[in-house]
Short mmCIF file of C-alpha atoms and ligand atoms in Angstrom, two decimals:
data_model
loop_
_atom_site.label_atom_id
_atom_site.label_comp_id
_atom_site.label_asym_id
_atom_site.label_seq_id
_atom_site.Cartn_x
_atom_site.Cartn_y
_atom_site.Cartn_z
CA UNK A 1 99.17 220.69 107.78
CA UNK A 2 100.08 217.15 108.85
CA UNK A 3 101.34 214.76 106.25
CA UNK A 4 98.63 212.52 107.12
CA UNK A 5 96.07 215.00 106.29
CA UNK A 6 97.82 215.94 102.96
CA UNK A 7 97.61 212.20 102.03
CA UNK A 8 94.08 211.88 103.02
CA UNK A 9 92.75 211.85 99.34
CA UNK A 10 95.18 209.36 97.92
CA UNK A 11 93.97 205.82 98.37
CA UNK A 12 96.60 203.65 100.12
CA UNK A 13 96.48 199.74 100.58
CA UNK A 14 98.87 198.91 103.30
CA UNK A 15 101.63 196.39 102.51
CA UNK A 16 104.16 197.05 105.27
CA UNK A 17 103.11 195.45 108.52
CA UNK A 18 105.47 197.55 110.71
CA UNK A 19 108.28 200.16 110.70
CA UNK A 20 111.54 199.10 109.35
CA UNK A 21 114.44 199.14 111.77
CA UNK A 22 117.36 201.71 111.87
CA UNK A 23 120.50 200.02 112.92
CA UNK A 24 123.90 201.50 113.84
CA UNK A 25 126.78 199.98 111.90
CA UNK A 26 129.38 199.74 114.67
CA UNK A 27 132.36 198.07 112.90
CA UNK A 28 131.85 200.17 109.75
CA UNK A 29 131.51 203.25 111.76
CA UNK A 30 134.86 202.60 113.49
CA UNK A 31 136.48 201.74 110.00
CA UNK A 32 135.35 204.84 108.45
CA UNK A 33 135.52 207.18 111.51
CA UNK A 34 131.74 207.91 111.15
CA UNK A 35 128.65 207.43 113.12
CA UNK A 36 126.94 205.32 110.47
CA UNK A 37 123.32 204.11 110.66
CA UNK A 38 121.34 201.99 108.16
CA UNK A 39 117.61 202.31 107.60
CA UNK A 40 116.57 198.83 106.66
CA UNK A 41 114.13 199.11 103.93
CA UNK A 42 115.41 195.92 102.56
CA UNK A 43 113.13 194.46 105.40
CA UNK A 44 109.83 195.89 104.35
CA UNK A 45 108.58 192.27 104.44
CA UNK A 46 106.41 191.70 101.21
CA UNK A 47 107.92 189.22 98.80
CA UNK A 48 111.59 189.69 100.02
CA UNK A 49 111.22 193.47 100.57
CA UNK A 50 112.80 196.51 99.31
CA UNK A 51 111.86 200.06 98.76
CA UNK A 52 109.07 199.34 96.07
CA UNK A 53 106.71 198.04 98.88
CA UNK A 54 106.26 201.49 100.14
CA UNK A 55 105.66 203.00 96.67
CA UNK A 56 103.17 200.16 95.75
CA UNK A 57 100.86 200.99 98.69
CA UNK A 58 99.72 204.01 96.72
CA UNK A 59 99.55 202.34 93.23
CA UNK A 60 97.65 199.37 94.70
CA UNK A 61 95.48 201.82 96.49
CA UNK A 62 94.58 203.45 93.32
CA UNK A 63 94.24 200.21 91.39
CA UNK A 64 91.82 198.79 94.07
CA UNK A 65 89.78 202.04 94.21
CA UNK A 66 89.34 201.75 90.38
CA UNK A 67 88.29 198.16 90.62
CA UNK A 68 91.27 196.72 88.69
CA UNK A 69 91.76 192.93 88.55
CA UNK A 70 95.13 193.15 86.70
CA UNK A 71 98.23 195.12 87.27
CA UNK A 72 100.68 195.86 84.52
CA UNK A 73 104.22 197.14 85.23
CA UNK A 74 107.50 197.47 83.28
CA UNK A 75 111.11 197.35 84.34
CA UNK A 76 114.67 196.10 83.78
CA UNK A 77 115.00 192.42 83.62
CA UNK A 78 116.21 192.17 87.17
CA UNK A 79 113.73 194.86 88.29
CA UNK A 80 112.70 194.67 91.92
CA UNK A 81 109.69 196.92 91.32
CA UNK A 82 108.07 194.25 89.03
CA UNK A 83 108.92 191.45 91.46
CA UNK A 84 107.35 193.46 94.25
CA UNK A 85 104.27 194.53 92.26
CA UNK A 86 103.75 190.73 91.33
CA UNK A 87 104.02 189.85 95.20
CA UNK A 88 101.51 192.61 95.99
CA UNK A 89 99.08 191.36 93.32
CA UNK A 90 99.42 187.87 94.62
CA UNK A 91 98.66 189.08 98.18
CA UNK A 92 95.62 191.07 97.01
CA UNK A 93 94.19 188.42 94.69
CA UNK A 94 95.07 190.31 91.46
CA UNK A 95 96.72 189.25 88.20
CA UNK A 96 100.14 190.78 87.29
CA UNK A 97 101.67 191.42 83.85
CA UNK A 98 105.48 192.12 84.01
CA UNK A 99 107.16 193.60 81.00
CA UNK A 100 110.90 193.13 81.13
CA UNK A 101 113.21 195.63 79.20
CA UNK A 102 116.46 194.72 77.84
CA UNK A 103 118.32 197.71 79.66
CA UNK A 104 121.53 196.05 80.47
CA UNK A 105 123.56 194.78 77.53
CA UNK A 106 125.69 191.58 77.41
CA UNK A 107 124.33 189.78 80.40
CA UNK A 108 124.66 186.13 81.00
CA UNK A 109 122.07 183.35 81.26
CA UNK A 110 121.63 183.65 84.94
CA UNK A 111 120.72 187.40 84.67
CA UNK A 112 117.72 186.39 82.42
CA UNK A 113 116.58 183.40 84.50
CA UNK A 114 117.55 183.80 88.20
CA UNK A 115 116.91 186.34 90.88
CA UNK A 116 114.02 188.39 90.34
CA UNK A 117 112.93 186.77 87.06
CA UNK A 118 112.70 183.45 88.92
CA UNK A 119 110.65 185.00 91.70
CA UNK A 120 108.25 186.57 89.07
CA UNK A 121 107.68 183.11 87.67
CA UNK A 122 107.19 181.51 91.18
CA UNK A 123 104.55 184.27 91.69
CA UNK A 124 102.67 183.21 88.60
CA UNK A 125 102.94 186.52 86.75
CA UNK A 126 102.61 186.84 82.93
CA UNK A 127 105.90 187.86 81.51
CA UNK A 128 106.37 189.92 78.25
CA UNK A 129 109.56 191.38 76.97
CA UNK A 130 110.42 194.85 75.54
CA UNK A 131 113.45 195.18 73.40
CA UNK A 132 114.70 198.64 74.34
CA UNK A 133 116.13 199.88 77.57
CA UNK A 134 116.17 203.58 77.35
CA UNK A 135 112.74 204.26 75.99
CA UNK A 136 110.50 205.09 78.96
CA UNK A 137 107.46 206.47 76.76
CA UNK A 138 107.74 203.46 74.38
CA UNK A 139 107.76 201.01 77.43
CA UNK A 140 104.70 202.61 78.70
CA UNK A 141 102.95 202.57 75.39
CA UNK A 142 103.78 198.86 74.85
CA UNK A 143 102.19 198.26 78.38
CA UNK A 144 99.11 200.14 77.41
CA UNK A 145 98.61 198.12 74.13
CA UNK A 146 98.75 194.98 76.33
CA UNK A 147 96.25 196.50 78.77
CA UNK A 148 93.93 197.39 75.76
CA UNK A 149 93.96 193.73 74.75
CA UNK A 150 93.12 192.61 78.27
CA UNK A 151 90.30 195.14 78.46
CA UNK A 152 88.87 193.85 75.27
CA UNK A 153 88.80 190.42 76.93
CA UNK A 154 86.76 191.87 79.61
CA UNK A 155 89.56 192.34 82.23
CA UNK A 156 90.10 195.61 84.22
CA UNK A 157 93.77 196.52 83.87
CA UNK A 158 95.74 199.11 85.84
CA UNK A 159 99.11 200.45 84.47
CA UNK A 160 101.94 201.43 86.81
CA UNK A 161 103.73 203.92 84.53
CA UNK A 162 107.45 204.42 84.22
CA UNK A 163 107.45 207.80 82.39
CA UNK A 164 108.08 210.97 84.26
CA UNK A 165 104.89 212.67 82.83
CA UNK A 166 102.71 210.73 85.18
CA UNK A 167 102.00 211.58 88.83
CA UNK A 168 104.63 210.20 91.01
CA UNK A 169 102.32 208.13 93.34
CA UNK A 170 105.03 205.89 94.61
CA UNK A 171 106.94 209.03 96.01
CA UNK A 172 104.12 209.32 98.50
CA UNK A 173 105.18 206.15 100.21
CA UNK A 174 108.63 207.79 100.71
CA UNK A 175 107.07 210.87 102.16
CA UNK A 176 105.70 208.59 104.83
CA UNK A 177 109.19 206.87 104.77
CA UNK A 178 110.85 210.11 105.49
CA UNK A 179 108.55 210.90 108.42
CA UNK A 180 109.16 207.56 109.83
CA UNK A 181 112.87 207.84 109.50
CA UNK A 182 112.85 211.12 111.42
CA UNK A 183 110.68 209.77 114.06
CA UNK A 184 113.35 206.98 114.55
CA UNK A 185 116.46 209.00 114.27
CA UNK A 186 116.41 212.90 113.72
CA UNK A 187 119.92 214.05 114.77
CA UNK A 188 121.66 212.95 111.71
CA UNK A 189 123.94 215.26 109.72
CA UNK A 190 123.54 213.63 106.26
CA UNK A 191 121.31 211.06 104.62
CA UNK A 192 122.29 209.09 101.55
CA UNK A 193 119.82 207.33 99.36
CA UNK A 194 119.82 205.81 95.86
CA UNK A 195 118.30 207.92 93.13
CA UNK A 196 116.85 205.98 90.16
CA UNK A 197 113.46 206.98 89.02
CA UNK A 198 113.79 209.45 91.85
CA UNK A 199 110.48 208.51 93.58
CA UNK A 200 112.48 207.35 96.68
CA UNK A 201 114.86 210.26 96.74
CA UNK A 202 112.12 212.92 96.17
CA UNK A 203 109.71 211.37 98.54
CA UNK A 204 112.15 210.95 101.34
CA UNK A 205 113.49 214.41 100.93
CA UNK A 206 109.94 215.83 100.89
CA UNK A 207 108.87 213.72 104.05
CA UNK A 208 111.96 215.02 105.84
CA UNK A 209 111.47 218.75 105.01
CA UNK A 210 107.72 218.53 105.85
CA UNK A 211 108.66 217.33 109.50
CA UNK A 212 111.36 220.16 109.76
CA UNK A 213 114.46 218.04 109.09
CA UNK A 214 117.08 220.17 107.28
CA UNK A 215 119.92 217.70 106.93
CA UNK A 216 121.33 217.41 103.38
CA UNK A 217 120.00 214.33 101.55
CA UNK A 218 122.37 213.09 98.91
CA UNK A 219 120.89 211.12 96.01
CA UNK A 220 123.44 208.74 94.59
CA UNK A 221 122.88 208.43 90.78
CA UNK A 222 122.47 204.73 89.70
CA UNK A 223 121.05 205.29 86.26
CA UNK A 224 121.82 208.76 84.93
CA UNK A 225 124.47 211.32 85.38
CA UNK A 226 124.27 214.14 87.83
CA UNK A 227 122.83 216.72 85.59
CA UNK A 228 120.04 214.53 84.16
CA UNK A 229 119.16 213.14 87.53
CA UNK A 230 119.04 216.63 89.14
CA UNK A 231 116.64 217.76 86.31
CA UNK A 232 114.57 214.53 86.76
CA UNK A 233 114.36 215.13 90.47
CA UNK A 234 113.19 218.64 90.03
CA UNK A 235 110.36 217.43 87.92
CA UNK A 236 109.36 214.73 90.44
CA UNK A 237 109.54 217.17 93.36
CA UNK A 238 107.36 219.76 91.67
CA UNK A 239 104.65 217.17 90.65
CA UNK A 240 104.85 215.71 94.12
CA UNK A 241 104.33 219.15 95.76
CA UNK A 242 101.35 219.79 93.26
CA UNK A 243 99.81 216.51 94.10
CA UNK A 244 100.14 217.18 97.92
CA UNK A 245 99.21 220.81 97.67
CA UNK A 246 102.16 222.68 99.10
CA UNK A 247 104.92 224.97 97.36
CA UNK A 248 107.82 223.14 95.70
CA UNK A 249 110.13 225.88 97.12
CA UNK A 250 110.29 223.85 100.29
CA UNK A 251 112.40 221.07 98.47
CA UNK A 252 113.62 222.48 95.03
CA UNK A 253 116.81 224.26 96.40
CA UNK A 254 117.68 221.10 98.24
CA UNK A 255 118.49 218.80 95.28
CA UNK A 256 121.76 217.14 95.82
CA UNK A 257 122.92 214.31 93.43
CA UNK A 258 126.29 212.64 93.09
CA UNK A 259 127.34 210.34 90.15
CA UNK A 260 130.84 209.45 91.08
CA UNK A 261 129.82 205.82 91.68
CA UNK A 262 127.67 205.36 88.50
CA UNK A 263 130.40 204.04 86.22
CA UNK A 264 130.51 201.78 84.24
CA UNK A 265 126.69 202.40 83.88
CA UNK A 266 123.14 201.35 85.00
CA UNK A 267 122.93 197.68 86.23
CA UNK A 268 126.71 197.07 85.47
CA UNK A 269 129.03 196.09 88.26
CA UNK A 270 132.43 198.00 88.31
CA UNK A 271 135.31 197.55 90.66
CA UNK A 272 134.01 200.12 93.07
CA UNK A 273 130.64 198.58 93.14
CA UNK A 274 132.09 195.23 94.06
CA UNK A 275 134.33 196.52 96.57
CA UNK A 276 131.48 198.36 98.30
CA UNK A 277 129.39 195.20 98.24
CA UNK A 278 132.14 192.98 99.65
CA UNK A 279 133.21 195.52 102.31
CA UNK A 280 129.63 195.84 103.70
CA UNK A 281 129.15 192.05 103.70
CA UNK A 282 132.57 191.33 105.39
CA UNK A 283 132.31 194.16 107.93
CA UNK A 284 128.70 193.99 108.88
CA UNK A 285 127.26 190.80 107.55
CA UNK A 286 124.73 193.01 105.64
CA UNK A 287 124.18 192.33 101.96
CA UNK A 288 123.96 194.98 99.41
CA UNK A 289 122.60 194.64 95.88
CA UNK A 290 124.73 195.08 92.72
CA UNK A 291 122.33 197.55 90.80
CA UNK A 292 121.42 200.13 93.67
CA UNK A 293 122.62 199.83 97.22
CA UNK A 294 126.26 198.78 96.52
CA UNK A 295 126.55 201.85 94.28
CA UNK A 296 124.88 203.99 97.00
CA UNK A 297 127.35 202.70 99.59
CA UNK A 298 130.24 203.35 97.14
CA UNK A 299 128.74 206.95 96.73
CA UNK A 300 128.87 207.37 100.52
CA UNK A 301 132.44 206.40 100.40
CA UNK A 302 133.09 208.60 97.59
CA UNK A 303 131.37 211.58 99.36
CA UNK A 304 133.66 210.95 102.45
CA UNK A 305 136.72 210.88 100.25
CA UNK A 306 135.73 214.28 98.72
CA UNK A 307 135.17 215.87 102.20
CA UNK A 308 131.45 216.42 101.48
CA UNK A 309 130.81 214.02 104.52
CA UNK A 310 133.12 214.74 107.30
CA UNK A 311 134.78 212.47 109.73
CA UNK A 312 132.72 212.00 112.96
CA UNK A 313 129.42 212.93 111.23
CA UNK A 314 126.17 211.06 111.91
CA UNK A 315 125.19 209.54 108.54
CA UNK A 316 122.12 207.54 107.67
CA UNK A 317 122.08 205.53 104.54
CA UNK A 318 118.72 204.11 103.20
CA UNK A 319 118.98 200.37 102.41
CA UNK A 320 116.38 199.92 99.64
CA UNK A 321 116.78 196.08 99.10
CA UNK A 322 117.19 194.45 95.81
CA UNK A 323 118.92 191.46 97.10
CA UNK A 324 117.37 188.94 94.73
CA UNK A 325 119.37 190.42 91.97
CA UNK A 326 122.60 189.18 93.71
CA UNK A 327 121.73 185.77 92.21
CA UNK A 328 120.91 187.23 88.79
CA UNK A 329 124.34 188.85 88.86
CA UNK A 330 126.16 185.66 90.05
CA UNK A 331 128.23 185.38 86.81
CA UNK A 332 129.31 188.96 86.95
CA UNK A 333 130.17 188.86 90.73
CA UNK A 334 132.10 185.53 90.73
CA UNK A 335 135.48 184.81 89.25
CA UNK A 336 139.14 185.62 89.21
CA UNK A 337 139.80 188.83 91.12
CA UNK A 338 136.20 188.77 92.19
CA UNK A 339 134.43 187.06 94.96
C1 PLP P 1 114.09 200.83 92.35
C2 PLP P 1 115.19 200.72 93.33
C3 PLP P 1 115.90 201.84 93.70
C4 PLP P 1 115.62 203.06 93.16
O1 PLP P 1 114.36 203.75 93.56
P1 PLP P 1 113.74 204.97 92.83
O2 PLP P 1 112.49 205.18 93.63
O3 PLP P 1 113.28 204.40 91.49
O4 PLP P 1 114.63 206.08 92.56
C5 PLP P 1 116.77 201.69 94.62
N1 PLP P 1 117.12 200.62 95.21
C6 PLP P 1 116.51 199.41 94.82
C7 PLP P 1 116.82 198.18 95.52
C8 PLP P 1 115.46 199.54 93.92
O5 PLP P 1 114.83 198.44 93.53
#
């Protein structure tokens, strides 16, 4: 069955106006002895772009189908998901409630005020805060409490859940993203993607397998170690296969994660993160973000070093955006021995 037919019963509200480009990185290819390509999902268009735009097409599709007037979402203080959701809400004439979790310790003032936080305020979203960073169920519960208050006031809230026990609607956007990528470039040897909630990784892998692409898809861990992330991905892939109505055996044996670029932890910039970020900017004029894509590129470099990616191979990396966070991390990026 075609992907289009499998997705028929999921309401989708289009937020991307066109396909995103795939570009060859000529100078970086020479430098690394690779044939390196970048899928530019930092250029998805809506509200400074990024991977969440594809995911939100299905969340807002469902929200609109339910007649919602307010969308509630939770994430890290510099979350691109909450910023993108607020931008989508603005475009569609809905209200947005953004719950910001204190996931990253010891951050400076700019982290709490600039980058995505500033954009959320410009978008006019309501901001609430959640004191914990590693409590997905608690964060969802707090969001539901806010939703109940809104409902009592006569509003019609729709909650975008963080927890893994909910259907991974956002992954559907990356099933289509995988199909799109394979249409643009299909003769690659390895794909490299960030793996956070796993929606992007699971969706892309599923989309690629459904169109017959067999190349390995490495998920670079940005939040949890390899073991935890592989377990998480398994759950997301199963749920996704159930939702779409095919057997999970298509994808379950294909889970590849790598956590060699995760240190010092989620949302914290280490030397390898900073080096990857500046190497890409200074070689290609392409910006990576400090939380996800710099770690993903550091992961690609690590896989190359370990021989899991071989010289001469055709490699495609997914650029998932996140660039507003550069400004939220200004203090952590600048300084002696830094940029
Ligand atoms: C959220 C995010 C990711 C991780 O995507 P998941 O679907 O949660 O795994 C990667 N890169 C950027 C820039 C993000 O904002």
